[in-house]
Short mmCIF file of C-alpha atoms in Angstrom, two decimals:
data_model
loop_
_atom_site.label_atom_id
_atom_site.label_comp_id
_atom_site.label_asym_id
_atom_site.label_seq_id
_atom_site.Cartn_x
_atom_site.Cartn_y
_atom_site.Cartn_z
CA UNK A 1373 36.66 -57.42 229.72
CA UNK A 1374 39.53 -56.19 232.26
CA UNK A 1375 42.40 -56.62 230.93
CA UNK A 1376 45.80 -58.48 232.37
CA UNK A 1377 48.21 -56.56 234.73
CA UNK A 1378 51.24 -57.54 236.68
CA UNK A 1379 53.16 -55.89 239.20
CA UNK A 1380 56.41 -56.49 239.91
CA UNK A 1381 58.23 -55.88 243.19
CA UNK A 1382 61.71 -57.57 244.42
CA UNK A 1383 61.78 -58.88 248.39
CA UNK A 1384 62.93 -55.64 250.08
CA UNK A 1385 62.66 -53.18 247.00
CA UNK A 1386 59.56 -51.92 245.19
CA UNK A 1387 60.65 -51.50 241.05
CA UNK A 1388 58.47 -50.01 238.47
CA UNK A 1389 58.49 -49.30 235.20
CA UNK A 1390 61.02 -48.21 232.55
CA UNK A 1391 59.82 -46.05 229.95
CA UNK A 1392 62.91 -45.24 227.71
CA UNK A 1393 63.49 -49.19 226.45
CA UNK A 1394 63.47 -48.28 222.56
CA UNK A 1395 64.30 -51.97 221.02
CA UNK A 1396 64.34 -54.92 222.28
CA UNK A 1397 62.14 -58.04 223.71
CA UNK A 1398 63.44 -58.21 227.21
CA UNK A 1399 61.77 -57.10 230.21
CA UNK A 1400 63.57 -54.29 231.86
CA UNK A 1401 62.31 -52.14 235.14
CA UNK A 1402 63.46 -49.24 237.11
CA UNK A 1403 65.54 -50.58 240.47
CA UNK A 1404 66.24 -46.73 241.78
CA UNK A 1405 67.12 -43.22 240.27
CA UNK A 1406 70.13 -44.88 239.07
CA UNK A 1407 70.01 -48.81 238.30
CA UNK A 1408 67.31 -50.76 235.88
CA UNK A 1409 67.14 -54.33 236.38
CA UNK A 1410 66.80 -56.67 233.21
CA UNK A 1411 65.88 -60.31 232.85
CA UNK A 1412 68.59 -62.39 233.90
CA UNK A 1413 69.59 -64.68 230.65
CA UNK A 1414 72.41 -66.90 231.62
CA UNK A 1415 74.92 -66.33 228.49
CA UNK A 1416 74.58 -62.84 229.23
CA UNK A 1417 74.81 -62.65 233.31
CA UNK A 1418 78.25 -64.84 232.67
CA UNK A 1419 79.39 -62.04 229.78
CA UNK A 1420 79.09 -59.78 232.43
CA UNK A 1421 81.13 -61.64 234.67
CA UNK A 1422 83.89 -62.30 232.61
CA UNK A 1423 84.28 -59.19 230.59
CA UNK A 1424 87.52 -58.04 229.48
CA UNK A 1425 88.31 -54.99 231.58
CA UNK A 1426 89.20 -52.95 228.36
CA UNK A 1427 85.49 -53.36 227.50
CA UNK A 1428 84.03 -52.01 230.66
CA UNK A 1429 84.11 -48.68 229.84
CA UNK A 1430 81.87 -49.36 226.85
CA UNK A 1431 79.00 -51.07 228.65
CA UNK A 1432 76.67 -50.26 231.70
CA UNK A 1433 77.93 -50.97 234.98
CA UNK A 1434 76.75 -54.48 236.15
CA UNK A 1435 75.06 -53.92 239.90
CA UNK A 1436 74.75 -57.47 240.59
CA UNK A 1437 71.25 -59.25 241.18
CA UNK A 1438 67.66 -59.13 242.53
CA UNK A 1439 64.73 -61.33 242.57
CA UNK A 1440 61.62 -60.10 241.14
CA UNK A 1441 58.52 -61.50 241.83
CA UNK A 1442 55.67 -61.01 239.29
CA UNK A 1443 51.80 -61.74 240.09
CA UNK A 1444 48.55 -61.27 237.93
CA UNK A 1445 46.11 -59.00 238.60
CA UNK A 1446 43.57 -57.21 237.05
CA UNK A 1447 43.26 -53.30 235.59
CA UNK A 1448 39.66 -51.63 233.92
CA UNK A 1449 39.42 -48.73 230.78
CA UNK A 1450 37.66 -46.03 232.50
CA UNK A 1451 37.36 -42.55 230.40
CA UNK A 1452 40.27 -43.40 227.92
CA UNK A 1453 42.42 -44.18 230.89
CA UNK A 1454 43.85 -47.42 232.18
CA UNK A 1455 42.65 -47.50 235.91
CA UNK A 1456 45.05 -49.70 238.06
CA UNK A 1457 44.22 -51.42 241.14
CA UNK A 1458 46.19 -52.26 244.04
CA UNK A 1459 47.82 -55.50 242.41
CA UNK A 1460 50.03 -53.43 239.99
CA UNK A 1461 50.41 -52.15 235.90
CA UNK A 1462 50.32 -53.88 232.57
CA UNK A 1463 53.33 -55.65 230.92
CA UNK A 1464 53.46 -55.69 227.26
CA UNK A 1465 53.02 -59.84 226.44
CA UNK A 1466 56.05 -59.88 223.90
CA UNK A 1467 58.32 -58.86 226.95
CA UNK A 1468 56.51 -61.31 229.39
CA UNK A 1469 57.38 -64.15 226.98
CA UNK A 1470 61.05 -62.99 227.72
CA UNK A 1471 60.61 -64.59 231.12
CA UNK A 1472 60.69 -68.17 229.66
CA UNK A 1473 64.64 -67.38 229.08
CA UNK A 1474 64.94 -66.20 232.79
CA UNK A 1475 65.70 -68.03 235.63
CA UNK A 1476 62.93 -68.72 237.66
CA UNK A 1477 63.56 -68.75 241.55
CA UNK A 1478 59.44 -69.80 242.77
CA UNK A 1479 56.52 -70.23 241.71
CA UNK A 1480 52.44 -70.62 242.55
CA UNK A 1481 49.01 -70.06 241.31
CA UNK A 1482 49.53 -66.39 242.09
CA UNK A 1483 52.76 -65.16 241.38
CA UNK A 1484 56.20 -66.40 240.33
CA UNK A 1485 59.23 -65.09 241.10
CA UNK A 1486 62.62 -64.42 238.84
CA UNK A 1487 66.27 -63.63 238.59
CA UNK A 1488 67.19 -60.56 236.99
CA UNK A 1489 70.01 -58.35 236.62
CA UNK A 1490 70.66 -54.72 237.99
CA UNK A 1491 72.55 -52.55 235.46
CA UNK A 1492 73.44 -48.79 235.36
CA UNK A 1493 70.37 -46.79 234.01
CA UNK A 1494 72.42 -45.09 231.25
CA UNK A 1495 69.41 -42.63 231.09
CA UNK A 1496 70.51 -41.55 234.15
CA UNK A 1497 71.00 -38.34 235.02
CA UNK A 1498 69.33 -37.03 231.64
CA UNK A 1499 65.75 -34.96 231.78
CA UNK A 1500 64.41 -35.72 228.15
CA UNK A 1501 66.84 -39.21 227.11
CA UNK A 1502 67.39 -39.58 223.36
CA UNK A 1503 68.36 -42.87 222.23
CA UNK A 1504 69.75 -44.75 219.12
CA UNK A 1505 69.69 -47.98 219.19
CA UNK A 1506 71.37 -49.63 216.05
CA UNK A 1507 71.89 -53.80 215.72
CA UNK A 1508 75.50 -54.07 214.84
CA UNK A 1509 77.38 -56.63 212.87
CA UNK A 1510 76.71 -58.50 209.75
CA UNK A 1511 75.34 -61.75 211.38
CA UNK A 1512 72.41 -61.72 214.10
CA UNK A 1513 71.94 -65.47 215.36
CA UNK A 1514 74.61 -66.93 217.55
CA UNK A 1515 76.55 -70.60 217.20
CA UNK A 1516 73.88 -72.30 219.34
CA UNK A 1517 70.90 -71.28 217.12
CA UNK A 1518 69.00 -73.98 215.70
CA UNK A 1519 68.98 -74.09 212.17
CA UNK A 1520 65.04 -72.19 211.94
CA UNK A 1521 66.53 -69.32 213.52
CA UNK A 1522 70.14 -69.37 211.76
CA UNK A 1523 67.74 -68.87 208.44
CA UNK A 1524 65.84 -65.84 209.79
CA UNK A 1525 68.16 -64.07 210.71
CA UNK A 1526 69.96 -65.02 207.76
CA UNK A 1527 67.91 -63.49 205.49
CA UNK A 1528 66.82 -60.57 207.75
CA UNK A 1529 70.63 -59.23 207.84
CA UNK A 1530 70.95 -59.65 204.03
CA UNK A 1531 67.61 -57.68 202.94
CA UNK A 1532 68.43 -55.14 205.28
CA UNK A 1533 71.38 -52.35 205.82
CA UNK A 1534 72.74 -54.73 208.66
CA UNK A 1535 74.35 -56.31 205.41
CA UNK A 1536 75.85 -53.53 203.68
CA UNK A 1537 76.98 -51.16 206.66
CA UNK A 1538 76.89 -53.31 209.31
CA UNK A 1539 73.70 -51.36 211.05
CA UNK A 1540 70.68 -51.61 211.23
CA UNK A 1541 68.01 -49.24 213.10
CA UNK A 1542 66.11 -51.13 215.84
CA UNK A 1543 64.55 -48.14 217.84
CA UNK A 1544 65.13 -44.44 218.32
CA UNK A 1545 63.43 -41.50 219.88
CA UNK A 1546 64.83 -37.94 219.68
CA UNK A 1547 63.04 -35.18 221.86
CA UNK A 1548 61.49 -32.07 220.32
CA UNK A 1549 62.18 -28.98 221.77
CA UNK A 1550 59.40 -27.10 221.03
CA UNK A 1551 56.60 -30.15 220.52
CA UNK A 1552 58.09 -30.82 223.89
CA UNK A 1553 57.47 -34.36 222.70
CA UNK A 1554 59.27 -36.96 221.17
CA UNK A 1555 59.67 -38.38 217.43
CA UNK A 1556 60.02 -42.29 217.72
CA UNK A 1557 61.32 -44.45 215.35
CA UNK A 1558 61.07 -48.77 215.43
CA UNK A 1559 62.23 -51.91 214.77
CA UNK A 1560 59.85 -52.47 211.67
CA UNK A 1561 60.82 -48.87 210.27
CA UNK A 1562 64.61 -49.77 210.49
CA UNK A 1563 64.01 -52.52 207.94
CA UNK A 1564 62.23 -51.09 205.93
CA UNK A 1565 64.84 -48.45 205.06
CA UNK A 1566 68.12 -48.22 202.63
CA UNK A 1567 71.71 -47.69 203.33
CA UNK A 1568 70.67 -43.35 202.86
CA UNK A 1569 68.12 -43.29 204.49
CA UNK A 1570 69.88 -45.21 207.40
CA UNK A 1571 72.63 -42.59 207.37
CA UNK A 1572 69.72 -39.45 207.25
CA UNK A 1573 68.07 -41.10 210.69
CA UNK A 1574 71.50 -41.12 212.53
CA UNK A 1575 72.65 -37.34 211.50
CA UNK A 1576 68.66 -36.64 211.72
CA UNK A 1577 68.82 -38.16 215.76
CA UNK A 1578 70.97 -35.15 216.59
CA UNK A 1579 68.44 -32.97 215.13
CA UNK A 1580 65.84 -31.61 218.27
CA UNK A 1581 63.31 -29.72 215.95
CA UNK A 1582 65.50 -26.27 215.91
CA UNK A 1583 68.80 -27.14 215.24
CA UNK A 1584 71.41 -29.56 215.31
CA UNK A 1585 73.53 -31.00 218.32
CA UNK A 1586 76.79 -30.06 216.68
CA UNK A 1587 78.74 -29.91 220.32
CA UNK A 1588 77.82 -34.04 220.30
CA UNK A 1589 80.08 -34.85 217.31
CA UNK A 1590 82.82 -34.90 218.75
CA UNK A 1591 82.19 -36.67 221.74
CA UNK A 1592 80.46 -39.05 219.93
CA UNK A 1593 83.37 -39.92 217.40
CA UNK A 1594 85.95 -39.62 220.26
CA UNK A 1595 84.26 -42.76 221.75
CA UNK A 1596 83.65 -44.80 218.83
CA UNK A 1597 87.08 -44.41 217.66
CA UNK A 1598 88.09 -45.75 221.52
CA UNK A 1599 85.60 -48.20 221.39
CA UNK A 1600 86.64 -49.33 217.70
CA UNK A 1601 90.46 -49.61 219.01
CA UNK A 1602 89.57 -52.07 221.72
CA UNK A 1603 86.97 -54.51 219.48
CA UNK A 1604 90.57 -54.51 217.33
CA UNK A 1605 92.28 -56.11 220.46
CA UNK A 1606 89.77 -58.36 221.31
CA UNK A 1607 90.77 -61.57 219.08
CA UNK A 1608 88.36 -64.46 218.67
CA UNK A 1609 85.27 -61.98 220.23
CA UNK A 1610 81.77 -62.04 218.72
CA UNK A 1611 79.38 -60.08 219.39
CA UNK A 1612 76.35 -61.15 217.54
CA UNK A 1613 73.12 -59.69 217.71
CA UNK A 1614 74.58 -56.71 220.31
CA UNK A 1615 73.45 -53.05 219.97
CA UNK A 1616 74.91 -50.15 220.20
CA UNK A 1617 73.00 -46.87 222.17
CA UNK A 1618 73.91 -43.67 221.67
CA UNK A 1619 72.37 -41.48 224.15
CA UNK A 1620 71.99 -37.60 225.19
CA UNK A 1621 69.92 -35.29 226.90
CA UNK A 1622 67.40 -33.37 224.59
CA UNK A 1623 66.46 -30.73 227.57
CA UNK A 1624 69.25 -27.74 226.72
CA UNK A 1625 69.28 -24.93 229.74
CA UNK A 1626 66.67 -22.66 229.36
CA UNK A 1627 65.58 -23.88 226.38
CA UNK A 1628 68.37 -21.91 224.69
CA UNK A 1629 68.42 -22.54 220.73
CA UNK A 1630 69.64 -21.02 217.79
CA UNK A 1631 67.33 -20.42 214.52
CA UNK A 1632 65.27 -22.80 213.07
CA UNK A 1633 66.49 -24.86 210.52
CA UNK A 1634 65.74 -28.03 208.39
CA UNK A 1635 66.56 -30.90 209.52
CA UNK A 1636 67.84 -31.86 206.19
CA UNK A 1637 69.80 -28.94 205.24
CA UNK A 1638 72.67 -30.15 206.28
CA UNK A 1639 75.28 -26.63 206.13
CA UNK A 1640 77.89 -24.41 207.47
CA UNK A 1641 75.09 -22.20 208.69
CA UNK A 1642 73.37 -24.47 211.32
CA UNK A 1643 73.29 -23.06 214.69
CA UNK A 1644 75.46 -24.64 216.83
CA UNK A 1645 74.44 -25.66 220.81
CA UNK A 1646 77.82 -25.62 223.12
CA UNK A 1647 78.14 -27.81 225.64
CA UNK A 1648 77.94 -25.10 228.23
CA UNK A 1649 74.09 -24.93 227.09
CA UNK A 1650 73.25 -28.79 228.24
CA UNK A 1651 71.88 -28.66 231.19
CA UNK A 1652 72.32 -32.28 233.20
CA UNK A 1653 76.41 -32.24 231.46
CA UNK A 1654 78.73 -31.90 234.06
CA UNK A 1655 81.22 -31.95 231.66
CA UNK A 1656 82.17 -33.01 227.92
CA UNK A 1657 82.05 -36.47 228.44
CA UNK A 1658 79.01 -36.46 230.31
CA UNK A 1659 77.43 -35.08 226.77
CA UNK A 1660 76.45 -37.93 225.21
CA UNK A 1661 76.86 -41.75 225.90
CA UNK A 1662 78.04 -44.53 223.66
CA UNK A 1663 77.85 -48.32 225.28
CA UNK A 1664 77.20 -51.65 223.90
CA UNK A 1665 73.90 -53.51 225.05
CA UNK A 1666 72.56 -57.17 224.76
CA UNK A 1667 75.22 -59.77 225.17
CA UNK A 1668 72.82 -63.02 224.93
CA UNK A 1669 74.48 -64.41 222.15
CA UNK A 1670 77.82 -62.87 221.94
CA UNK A 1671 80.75 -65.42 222.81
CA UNK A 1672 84.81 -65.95 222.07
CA UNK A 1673 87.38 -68.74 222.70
CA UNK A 1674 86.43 -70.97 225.87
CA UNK A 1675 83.04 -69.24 226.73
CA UNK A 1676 80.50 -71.62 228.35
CA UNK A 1677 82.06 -74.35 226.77
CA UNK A 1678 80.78 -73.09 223.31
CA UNK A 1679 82.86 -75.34 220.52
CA UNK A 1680 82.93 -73.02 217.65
CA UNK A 1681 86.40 -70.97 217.83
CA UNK A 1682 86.75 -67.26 215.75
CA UNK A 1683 89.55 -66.07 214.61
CA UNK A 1684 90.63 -62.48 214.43
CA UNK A 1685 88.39 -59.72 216.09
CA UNK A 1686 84.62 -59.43 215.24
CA UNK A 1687 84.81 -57.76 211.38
CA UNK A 1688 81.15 -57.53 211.44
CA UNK A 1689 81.02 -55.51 214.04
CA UNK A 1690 83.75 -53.41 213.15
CA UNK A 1691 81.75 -52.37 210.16
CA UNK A 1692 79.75 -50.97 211.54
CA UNK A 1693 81.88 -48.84 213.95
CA UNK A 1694 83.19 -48.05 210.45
CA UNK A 1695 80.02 -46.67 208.89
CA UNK A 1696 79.16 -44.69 211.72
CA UNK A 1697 82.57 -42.95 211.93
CA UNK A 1698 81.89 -42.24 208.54
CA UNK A 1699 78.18 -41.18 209.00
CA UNK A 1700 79.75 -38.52 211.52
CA UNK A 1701 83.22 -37.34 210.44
CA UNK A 1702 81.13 -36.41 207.29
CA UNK A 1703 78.58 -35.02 209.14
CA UNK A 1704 81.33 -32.87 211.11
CA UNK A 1705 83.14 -31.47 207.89
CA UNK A 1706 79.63 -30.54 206.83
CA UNK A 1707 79.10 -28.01 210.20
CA UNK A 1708 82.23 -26.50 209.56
#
């Protein structure tokens, strides 16, 4: 039997598809070399729009918005390979299901057409992306979920490290230097696994088969601590069920490494890479990126009319900053 393809294209702009989305439900496409476009969820299109200007430097650039249209069509296996035809490429279903939460412009019997958002590719301009993706907070479901859901997610946050360190792994993919592949980590995995074993997978992402990434610590902690000062400013702010990405490039200039060295052997002996060695980094703070993703159910005081009112900043999330200064400022008196 063929099996179901779609192909999506916006009025005047062909898009195709993204291949570095680690976590996540939503449907998300490549818009050009530098902007994806995501399904357009209301909560999160009007987070966007009325972001406190200390936050923007923590999230991807909102482009504004496109409509997408997206028709059915059909693909055939042929020699272990998916053939497509002229109507377009296969959408995993999960992700199409996403749709039902997006606004929908038109539709037919052949294609229907949607709102979505264009968004700074934070991949962008790296060769071999590695991404973390950890949930953050303490509390998943946001003041609008029905009482099913409030449960779920309920119980999922307190059988899980989202409880304890405010974290928990959704997705992550680190490139391998020489494999010239990449390990991937999931969803399923990141619940599966303790508050150590947590900690091992985020020192262990800045591991590329050879050595360690030591020139990203410090970058890395430089922005969570900045990041960490302004979610302390932001009273009455929750961001439930956001994630945080941490993202470099895995491709280091002419493949230049140091000796091999196990991944958990975690000493003063590690070769170290220097930033001069990264090949897309046009300087320090081009090294590695750390931005918040996913604002569908975060909220504060007077958003959409919402009737539940916070006090203080967002502890949860906090914690979770927390732990993964922690993780790292270990991690860096370690390496010395």
């Amino acid at each position: 039997m063929p099996e179901t393809q779609e192909r999506h294209h916006t009025e005047n702009n062909h898009v195709s598809s993204f291949d570095h989305q680690v976590a996540g439900q939503s449907l998300i496409l490549r818009y050009d070399p530098t902007t994806i476009c995501k399904c357009l969820v209301h909560r999160e299109y009007m987070f966007y729009q009325h972001m406190p200007d200390a936050l923007r430097p923590f999230v991807a650039t909102f482009k504004g918005t496109t409509p997408v249209k997206i028709s059915i069509g059909e693909a055939s296996q042929e020699n272990g390979s998916l053939q497509h035809n002229t109507r377009g490429f296969k959408v995993d279903p999960s992700r199409y299901r996403a749709l039902q939460k997006t606004d929908r412009i038109y539709n037919n019997e052949d294609e229907e057409t949607y709102q979505f958002m264009k968004l700074e590719d934070l991949m962008y301009p790296y060769r071999q992306p590695c991404i973390l993706d950890l949930k953050v907070g303490v509390r998943q479901h946001g003041d609008d979920a029905p009482q099913e859901k409030v449960d779920y997610q309920t119980q999922k946050c307190l059988n899980t490290t989202s409880h304890s360190l405010g974290l928990r792994l959704c997705g992550m993919k680190r490139y391998l230097i020489q494999e010239q592949t990449y390990e991937k980590r999931d969803k399923f995995y990141g619940r599966q696994i303790g508050d150590d074993e947590l900690k091992n997978e985020i020192i262990n992402f800045l591991h590329n088969g050879e050595e360690y990434r030591f020139d990203l610590v410090d970058p890395i902690i430089s922005q969570l601590q900045k990041l960490e000062a302004v979610i302390r400013t932001l009273e009455g702010y929750r961001f439930y069920s956001c994630s945080l990405v941490i993202i470099y490039d895995g491709e280091i200039e002419n493949n230049a490494v140091g000796d091999s060295v196990d991944p958990n052997s975690m000493n003063n002996n590690v070769p170290v890479v220097s930033p001069q060695q990264t090949s897309n980094a046009n300087s320090v703070n081009d090294l590695v990126k750390a931005r918040i993703v996913d604002f569908a159910h975060a909220t504060y005081d007077g958003f959409e009319k919402d009737s539940v009112r916070h006090i203080g900043p967002d502890h949860g999330f906090l914690l979770g900053l927390s732990t993964l200064l922690e993780v790292f400022n270990e991690f860096k008196k370690q390496s010395l």
